[in-house]
CSV table of C-alpha atoms and ligand atoms in Angstrom, one decimal:
chain,number,residue,atom,x,y,z
A,1093,MET,CA,-1.4,3.7,41.5
A,1094,ALA,CA,-4.7,3.5,39.6
A,1095,LEU,CA,-6.4,3.8,43.0
A,1096,VAL,CA,-5.1,7.3,43.6
A,1097,PRO,CA,-7.4,9.2,41.1
A,1098,LEU,CA,-10.3,7.0,42.2
A,1099,ALA,CA,-9.7,7.9,45.9
A,1100,LEU,CA,-9.4,11.6,44.9
A,1101,ALA,CA,-12.7,11.4,43.0
A,1102,ALA,CA,-14.4,9.7,45.8
A,1103,ALA,CA,-13.1,12.3,48.3
A,1104,ALA,CA,-14.3,15.1,46.0
A,1105,LEU,CA,-17.8,13.5,45.7
A,1106,LEU,CA,-18.2,12.6,49.4
A,1107,GLY,CA,-16.9,16.1,50.4
A,1108,GLY,CA,-20.3,17.4,49.3
A,1109,CYS,CA,-22.1,15.2,51.7
A,1110,GLY,CA,-22.5,15.3,55.5
A,1111,THR,CA,-23.5,18.2,57.7
A,1112,TYR,CA,-21.3,21.0,56.5
A,1113,PRO,CA,-22.8,24.4,57.1
A,1114,GLN,CA,-22.5,25.7,53.6
A,1115,SER,CA,-23.6,23.0,51.1
A,1116,ASP,CA,-26.0,22.8,48.2
A,1117,PHE,CA,-26.5,19.2,49.0
A,1118,ASN,CA,-28.3,20.3,52.1
A,1119,ALA,CA,-31.0,22.1,50.2
A,1120,VAL,CA,-33.6,23.8,52.4
A,1121,GLY,CA,-35.9,25.4,49.8
A,1122,PRO,CA,-37.5,24.7,46.4
A,1123,VAL,CA,-34.9,26.6,44.4
A,1124,SER,CA,-31.8,24.7,45.8
A,1125,GLN,CA,-33.8,21.5,45.7
A,1126,LEU,CA,-34.6,21.9,42.0
A,1127,GLN,CA,-31.0,22.8,41.3
A,1128,ARG,CA,-29.7,19.9,43.3
A,1129,SER,CA,-32.1,17.4,41.5
A,1130,ALA,CA,-30.9,18.7,38.1
A,1131,LEU,CA,-27.3,18.1,39.1
A,1132,VAL,CA,-28.0,14.7,40.5
A,1133,GLU,CA,-30.1,13.6,37.4
A,1134,ASP,CA,-27.3,14.8,35.1
A,1135,MET,CA,-24.6,13.1,37.2
A,1136,ARG,CA,-26.6,9.8,37.1
A,1137,PHE,CA,-27.0,10.1,33.3
A,1138,LEU,CA,-23.3,10.9,32.9
A,1139,GLY,CA,-22.4,8.1,35.2
A,1140,VAL,CA,-24.2,5.6,33.0
A,1141,ILE,CA,-22.6,6.9,29.9
A,1142,GLY,CA,-19.2,6.8,31.7
A,1143,ILE,CA,-19.7,3.2,32.7
A,1144,ILE,CA,-20.7,2.3,29.1
A,1145,VAL,CA,-17.7,4.0,27.6
A,1146,ILE,CA,-15.2,2.6,30.1
A,1147,GLY,CA,-16.8,-0.9,29.6
A,1148,LEU,CA,-16.4,-0.6,25.8
A,1149,VAL,CA,-12.8,0.5,26.1
A,1150,VAL,CA,-12.0,-2.3,28.5
A,1151,TYR,CA,-13.8,-4.8,26.3
A,1152,ALA,CA,-11.9,-3.7,23.2
A,1153,ALA,CA,-8.6,-3.7,25.0
A,1154,LEU,CA,-9.1,-7.3,26.2
A,1155,ARG,CA,-10.8,-8.7,23.1
A,1156,PHE,CA,-8.4,-7.2,20.5
A,1157,ARG,CA,-5.2,-7.2,22.5
A,1158,HIS,CA,-1.9,-8.5,21.0
A,1159,ARG,CA,-1.6,-12.2,21.6
A,1160,PRO,CA,1.7,-14.2,21.8
A,1161,GLY,CA,2.7,-15.7,18.5
A,1162,GLN,CA,0.5,-13.2,16.6
A,1163,GLU,CA,2.8,-11.9,13.8
A,1164,GLU,CA,0.6,-10.2,11.2
A,1165,THR,CA,-0.8,-6.7,11.5
A,1166,PRO,CA,-4.6,-6.8,12.0
A,1167,ALA,CA,-6.8,-5.6,9.1
A,1168,GLN,CA,-6.6,-1.8,8.8
A,1169,ILE,CA,-10.1,-0.3,8.5
A,1170,GLU,CA,-10.4,3.4,7.7
A,1171,GLY,CA,-13.7,5.3,7.8
A,1172,ASN,CA,-17.2,3.9,8.3
A,1173,PRO,CA,-19.8,6.5,7.4
A,1174,ARG,CA,-22.7,4.6,8.9
A,1175,LEU,CA,-20.9,4.1,12.3
A,1176,GLU,CA,-19.7,7.8,12.3
A,1177,ILE,CA,-23.2,9.1,11.7
A,1178,ALA,CA,-24.6,6.8,14.3
A,1179,TRP,CA,-22.3,8.1,17.1
A,1180,TRP,CA,-22.9,11.7,16.2
A,1181,VAL,CA,-26.6,11.1,16.5
A,1182,VAL,CA,-26.1,9.3,19.9
A,1183,ILE,CA,-23.9,12.2,21.2
A,1184,ALA,CA,-26.5,14.8,20.0
A,1185,LEU,CA,-29.3,12.9,21.7
A,1186,GLY,CA,-27.2,12.6,24.8
A,1187,LEU,CA,-26.6,16.3,24.9
A,1188,VAL,CA,-30.3,17.0,24.4
A,1189,PHE,CA,-31.1,14.7,27.3
A,1190,LEU,CA,-28.5,16.4,29.5
A,1191,VAL,CA,-30.1,19.8,28.9
A,1192,VAL,CA,-33.6,18.7,29.9
A,1193,PRO,CA,-33.4,18.8,33.7
A,1194,PRO,CA,-31.7,22.2,34.0
A,1195,LEU,CA,-34.0,23.7,31.2
A,1196,ARG,CA,-37.1,22.3,33.0
A,1197,ASP,CA,-36.0,24.0,36.2
A,1198,GLU,CA,-35.1,27.2,34.4
A,1199,PHE,CA,-38.8,27.5,33.4
A,1200,VAL,CA,-39.9,27.0,37.0
A,1201,LEU,CA,-37.4,29.5,38.4
A,1202,ALA,CA,-37.7,32.2,35.7
A,1203,GLY,CA,-39.7,35.3,36.2
A,1204,ALA,CA,-40.2,37.5,39.3
A,1205,PRO,CA,-42.6,36.0,41.8
A,1206,LYS,CA,-45.8,38.0,42.4
A,1207,GLY,CA,-48.4,38.2,45.2
A,1208,PRO,CA,-48.9,39.9,48.6
A,1209,GLY,CA,-46.5,37.4,50.4
A,1210,VAL,CA,-43.5,38.2,48.3
A,1211,VAL,CA,-40.6,39.9,50.1
A,1212,HIS,CA,-38.3,42.1,48.0
A,1213,VAL,CA,-34.6,42.5,48.8
A,1214,LYS,CA,-32.0,44.5,46.9
A,1215,VAL,CA,-28.6,42.9,47.2
A,1216,ILE,CA,-25.7,45.1,46.6
A,1217,GLY,CA,-22.1,43.9,46.6
A,1218,HIS,CA,-19.4,46.1,48.0
A,1219,GLN,CA,-15.7,45.3,48.4
A,1220,TRP,CA,-16.1,43.3,50.8
A,1221,TRP,CA,-19.5,43.2,52.3
A,1222,TRP,CA,-23.1,42.9,51.4
A,1223,GLU,CA,-25.8,45.5,51.6
A,1224,PHE,CA,-29.4,44.3,51.9
A,1225,GLN,CA,-32.2,46.9,51.2
A,1226,TYR,CA,-35.8,46.1,52.0
A,1227,PRO,CA,-37.7,48.6,49.8
A,1228,ASP,CA,-41.1,47.3,51.1
A,1229,TYR,CA,-40.2,48.3,54.6
A,1230,LYS,CA,-37.8,51.1,53.9
A,1231,PHE,CA,-34.7,50.0,55.8
A,1232,VAL,CA,-31.3,48.7,55.0
A,1233,THR,CA,-29.1,46.2,56.7
A,1234,ALA,CA,-25.8,44.5,56.0
A,1235,ASN,CA,-24.3,41.0,55.8
A,1236,GLU,CA,-27.2,39.2,57.5
A,1237,MET,CA,-30.3,38.9,55.4
A,1238,HIS,CA,-33.5,37.9,57.2
A,1239,ILE,CA,-36.3,36.2,55.3
A,1240,PRO,CA,-39.6,34.7,56.4
A,1241,VAL,CA,-39.8,30.9,56.1
A,1242,GLY,CA,-42.0,29.6,53.3
A,1243,ALA,CA,-42.2,33.0,51.5
A,1244,LYS,CA,-40.8,33.7,48.0
A,1245,VAL,CA,-38.1,36.4,48.3
A,1246,ASP,CA,-37.4,38.3,45.1
A,1247,LEU,CA,-33.8,39.4,44.9
A,1248,GLU,CA,-32.4,42.2,42.7
A,1249,VAL,CA,-28.6,41.7,42.7
A,1250,THR,CA,-26.1,44.3,41.7
A,1251,SER,CA,-22.7,45.8,42.7
A,1252,VAL,CA,-21.2,49.2,43.2
A,1253,ASP,CA,-17.6,48.4,42.4
A,1254,VAL,CA,-16.4,45.1,40.9
A,1255,ILE,CA,-18.2,41.8,40.0
A,1256,HIS,CA,-19.2,39.8,43.0
A,1257,SER,CA,-21.5,36.8,43.2
A,1258,PHE,CA,-24.3,36.2,45.7
A,1259,TRP,CA,-24.3,32.6,47.0
A,1260,ALA,CA,-26.1,31.0,49.9
A,1261,PRO,CA,-25.8,27.4,48.7
A,1262,ASN,CA,-28.4,25.8,51.0
A,1263,ILE,CA,-31.0,28.2,49.5
A,1264,ALA,CA,-30.0,28.8,45.9
A,1265,GLY,CA,-27.2,28.7,43.4
A,1266,THR,CA,-25.0,31.7,42.6
A,1267,LEU,CA,-26.1,34.9,41.0
A,1268,ASP,CA,-23.5,37.4,39.8
A,1269,ALA,CA,-23.6,41.0,41.2
A,1270,ILE,CA,-22.4,43.1,38.3
A,1271,PRO,CA,-22.0,46.9,38.4
A,1272,GLY,CA,-24.5,48.8,36.3
A,1273,ARG,CA,-26.7,45.7,35.9
A,1274,ILE,CA,-29.5,44.1,37.9
A,1275,ASN,CA,-29.7,40.3,38.0
A,1276,SER,CA,-32.8,38.8,39.5
A,1277,GLU,CA,-33.7,35.5,41.1
A,1278,TRP,CA,-36.1,34.4,43.8
A,1279,ILE,CA,-35.2,32.3,46.8
A,1280,GLN,CA,-37.2,30.5,49.4
A,1281,ALA,CA,-36.2,28.7,52.6
A,1282,ASP,CA,-38.7,26.2,54.0
A,1283,LYS,CA,-36.7,25.3,57.2
A,1284,PRO,CA,-35.9,27.9,59.9
A,1285,GLY,CA,-32.3,28.4,60.4
A,1286,VAL,CA,-29.2,30.5,59.9
A,1287,TYR,CA,-27.5,29.7,56.6
A,1288,TRP,CA,-24.0,30.6,55.6
A,1289,GLY,CA,-23.2,32.3,52.3
A,1290,GLN,CA,-20.1,33.5,50.5
A,1291,CYS,CA,-19.2,35.8,47.6
A,1292,LYS,CA,-18.4,33.4,44.8
A,1293,GLU,CA,-16.6,35.6,42.4
A,1294,PHE,CA,-13.0,36.7,43.1
A,1295,CYS,CA,-13.3,40.4,43.9
A,1296,GLY,CA,-10.0,41.4,45.4
A,1297,LEU,CA,-7.9,40.9,48.5
A,1298,ASN,CA,-10.7,40.1,50.9
A,1299,HIS,CA,-12.9,38.1,48.6
A,1300,ALA,CA,-12.7,35.2,51.1
A,1301,ASN,CA,-13.9,37.5,53.9
A,1302,MET,CA,-17.0,38.6,51.9
A,1303,ARG,CA,-19.3,36.2,53.7
A,1304,LEU,CA,-23.0,36.5,54.6
A,1305,ARG,CA,-25.7,34.8,56.5
A,1306,VAL,CA,-29.3,34.2,55.6
A,1307,VAL,CA,-31.6,34.1,58.7
A,1308,ALA,CA,-34.8,32.2,57.9
A,1309,GLU,CA,-37.3,32.7,60.6
A,1310,SER,CA,-41.1,32.3,61.1
A,1311,PRO,CA,-43.2,35.0,59.4
A,1312,GLU,CA,-44.1,36.4,62.9
A,1313,ASP,CA,-40.4,36.6,63.9
A,1314,PHE,CA,-39.6,38.2,60.6
A,1315,GLN,CA,-42.3,40.8,61.1
A,1316,LYS,CA,-40.9,41.6,64.6
A,1317,TRP,CA,-37.4,41.9,63.1
A,1318,VAL,CA,-38.8,44.4,60.5
A,1319,GLU,CA,-40.6,46.4,63.2
A,1320,SER,CA,-37.4,46.6,65.3
A,1321,HIS,CA,-35.8,48.3,62.3
A,1322,GLN,CA,-38.7,50.7,62.0
A,1323,HIS,CA,-38.4,51.5,65.7
A,1324,PRO,CA,-34.7,51.4,66.3
A,1325,VAL,CA,-33.0,51.7,69.7
A,1326,GLY,CA,-31.4,55.0,68.8
A,1327,VAL,CA,-29.6,57.1,71.4
A,1328,SER,CA,-32.3,58.8,73.5
A,1329,GLN,CA,-32.3,56.0,76.2
A,1330,LEU,CA,-28.6,55.5,76.4
A,1331,THR,CA,-26.6,56.1,79.6
A,1332,GLY,CA,-23.1,55.6,80.9
A,1333,GLU,CA,-20.5,54.0,78.6
A,1334,ALA,CA,-23.0,53.4,75.8
A,1335,LEU,CA,-23.8,57.1,75.7
A,1336,ALA,CA,-20.1,58.0,75.8
A,1337,GLY,CA,-19.7,55.6,72.9
A,1338,TRP,CA,-22.3,57.3,70.9
A,1339,GLN,CA,-20.4,60.6,71.4
A,1340,VAL,CA,-17.3,58.9,70.0
A,1341,PHE,CA,-19.3,57.6,67.1
A,1342,ASP,CA,-20.8,61.0,66.5
A,1343,GLY,CA,-17.6,62.9,66.9
A,1344,PRO,CA,-16.0,64.8,64.0
A,1345,GLY,CA,-14.1,62.7,61.5
A,1346,THR,CA,-15.3,59.4,62.9
A,1347,CYS,CA,-17.8,56.6,62.5
A,1348,LYS,CA,-20.9,58.5,61.4
A,1349,ASN,CA,-19.3,59.8,58.2
A,1350,CYS,CA,-19.3,56.3,56.8
A,1351,HIS,CA,-22.0,54.5,58.7
A,1352,THR,CA,-25.8,54.9,59.2
A,1353,ILE,CA,-27.6,53.9,62.4
A,1354,ASP,CA,-31.3,54.4,62.1
A,1355,GLY,CA,-32.7,56.4,65.0
A,1356,THR,CA,-29.5,58.6,65.2
A,1357,ASP,CA,-28.1,61.3,63.0
A,1358,ALA,CA,-25.4,59.0,61.7
A,1359,LYS,CA,-26.2,58.8,58.0
A,1360,GLY,CA,-23.0,57.8,56.2
A,1361,VAL,CA,-23.3,55.4,53.3
A,1362,ILE,CA,-19.7,54.3,52.6
A,1363,GLY,CA,-19.6,51.5,55.1
A,1364,PRO,CA,-22.3,49.0,56.1
A,1365,ASN,CA,-25.5,50.2,57.8
A,1366,LEU,CA,-25.0,49.4,61.5
A,1367,THR,CA,-28.6,49.5,62.7
A,1368,GLY,CA,-29.0,46.6,65.0
A,1369,ILE,CA,-25.3,45.7,64.9
A,1370,GLY,CA,-25.6,44.4,68.5
A,1371,SER,CA,-27.8,41.5,67.3
A,1372,ARG,CA,-25.6,40.4,64.4
A,1373,VAL,CA,-23.6,37.2,64.5
A,1374,GLY,CA,-20.4,38.4,63.0
A,1375,ILE,CA,-18.3,41.5,62.3
A,1376,GLY,CA,-16.9,42.8,59.0
A,1377,ALA,CA,-19.0,40.4,56.8
A,1378,MET,CA,-18.2,37.5,59.0
A,1379,THR,CA,-14.5,38.2,59.0
A,1380,LEU,CA,-14.7,37.9,62.8
A,1381,VAL,CA,-17.2,35.5,64.4
A,1382,PRO,CA,-18.7,35.8,66.9
A,1383,ASN,CA,-19.7,39.4,67.3
A,1384,ASP,CA,-18.5,39.6,70.9
A,1385,THR,CA,-16.6,42.2,73.0
A,1386,ALA,CA,-13.1,40.7,72.3
A,1387,ASN,CA,-13.7,40.7,68.5
A,1388,LEU,CA,-15.2,44.2,68.5
A,1389,VAL,CA,-12.2,45.5,70.4
A,1390,ARG,CA,-9.9,43.7,67.9
A,1391,TRP,CA,-11.8,45.3,65.0
A,1392,LEU,CA,-11.9,48.8,66.4
A,1393,HIS,CA,-8.3,48.6,67.5
A,1394,ASP,CA,-7.0,48.1,63.9
A,1395,PRO,CA,-9.5,47.2,61.2
A,1396,GLN,CA,-6.8,47.1,58.6
A,1397,SER,CA,-4.8,44.3,60.4
A,1398,VAL,CA,-8.0,42.2,60.6
A,1399,LYS,CA,-9.2,42.8,57.0
A,1400,PRO,CA,-6.4,44.4,55.0
A,1401,GLY,CA,-7.5,46.8,52.2
A,1402,ASN,CA,-11.0,47.4,53.5
A,1403,ASP,CA,-12.4,51.0,53.4
A,1404,MET,CA,-12.3,51.5,57.2
A,1405,ILE,CA,-9.3,53.7,57.8
A,1406,ILE,CA,-9.6,55.3,61.2
A,1407,PRO,CA,-7.5,57.3,63.6
A,1408,LYS,CA,-6.1,55.3,66.5
A,1409,LEU,CA,-8.6,55.1,69.3
A,1410,SER,CA,-7.8,55.0,72.9
A,1411,ASP,CA,-8.7,51.9,74.9
A,1412,GLN,CA,-11.3,54.0,76.7
A,1413,GLN,CA,-12.9,55.1,73.5
A,1414,ILE,CA,-12.9,51.6,72.1
A,1415,ARG,CA,-14.6,50.3,75.3
A,1416,GLU,CA,-17.2,53.0,75.0
A,1417,LEU,CA,-17.8,52.3,71.3
A,1418,VAL,CA,-18.2,48.6,72.0
A,1419,ALA,CA,-20.8,49.4,74.7
A,1420,PHE,CA,-22.7,51.7,72.2
A,1421,LEU,CA,-22.6,49.2,69.4
A,1422,GLN,CA,-23.8,46.4,71.7
A,1423,SER,CA,-26.7,48.6,72.8
A,1424,GLN,CA,-28.0,48.8,69.2
A,1425,LYS,CA,-30.1,45.6,69.0
A,1426,THR,CA,-32.9,44.4,66.9
A,1427,TYR,CA,-35.4,41.7,67.6
A,1428,GLU,CA,-33.7,38.3,68.1
A,1429,SER,CA,-35.7,35.3,66.9
A,1430,PRO,CA,-34.9,31.8,68.3
A,1431,GLN,CA,-32.7,31.3,65.2
A,1432,VAL,CA,-30.7,34.4,65.9
A,1433,LYS,CA,-30.4,33.6,69.6
A,1434,ALA,CA,-29.1,30.0,68.7
A,1435,ALA,CA,-26.6,31.5,66.3
A,1436,LEU,CA,-25.4,34.0,68.8
A,1437,GLU,CA,-24.8,31.3,71.3
A,1438,ASN,CA,-23.2,28.9,68.8
A,1439,PRO,CA,-22.0,31.1,66.0
A,1440,LEU,CA,-20.1,28.4,64.0
A,1441,ALA,CA,-22.8,25.8,64.1
A,1442,PRO,CA,-24.1,24.6,60.7
B,1012,LIG,CU1,-17.1,39.8,46.4
B,1012,LIG,CU2,-15.7,38.0,46.0
C-alpha cells in the first residue's frame, strides 16, 4: 500500500518529462531556462531536506520503539530551549536558501528590455481568445503570436473582461492578464518552432479552449510575416467563390461587424482580427485544429455548438454561403515560414 503514493508521486514527476508539446521542462529560451533551473535547484534542496527529515523519523522510530518486556514509561522530557532555537534557526536559513534561486532570476528578468532589436507585443485576453497587437508595425493578429528567434520580446499583458493568464510554458512562466492593469514581462525563444500555450486562469465556460501558439521563426521570416500584414491580400484580386465569400462577409449584419480584415473595409473589433486567417494553424483559439475546410465548415455552420458561450452568434448560413466564406477565408493568407508550413502539415506535433 505504501507504494501507491510513491507511484503517484513518480508519475506526477515523470509526467513533466518527455516530448510533450506544452512543457516548461522543454525550455527553449533564457526566461524558461532560468525559471526551470530555479525550480530544479529548489526541488533538489527540498529533496535533500526531505531525505534528512524522513531519515530522522525512521531512525527515531526504530531506535526508540517499544521493545518486548519493556514495562516502564520512558523519561518524559518537556521543552528544550536550546534545541528549539536551533531548529528555528535551521528552518529560517533553509527558507532564505530556498528564496535565493527565484530571487536571483527575478533580478535578471525584471525590467523592460531596451534596444533596437526588441519587439513589442501587447497581449489582450478576451473570453476566449487572445489578441496580439504589434505597435511597432501597426497591425493586430489573434491567437498565433509570431516572434523572431533570439530577440527579446517585450510583452504588455492585459484583459478586456475577466482575469486570464498568458502562458506559453516552453518560453516563459505565466503572467496574469488583468482588466484595467498592464503586466509586463519579456520572453525569448532561441529555437525556431511553433509552441503551444494556454490561458492558465479559469475564465469561464471555454477557458480550456483559450489556447494560443507562439511561432518562433528566423528574423528574416518574421520580417516577411510582418510585411505580409502591411500588404495584406485584401479583396481586389479575388474571383469566383472567394469573391462571393467576401460579399457574404461584407453583407449587412454579418461578419464584418465583428471582425477586421486588413486590406478590406471590415473593421469590426468584437471578435478576433482575421487578417491572414488562411495561414493560421487553428480556429477559435485552437478550439478546432487544423484550420482546414472541414473544420471551417463546422465552425461556420454553428459556432455555438463548437464553442458554447462564445460571442459569435450568427444567423444560419446556407451551405453555399459557407462554401463561399471558406474560400474567402482561405484566400486571406500571410507569409508562411518553414515553421508555419510544418505546423500546417502536422498541426498537433510538439
Ligand atoms: Cu482565459 Cu482562462
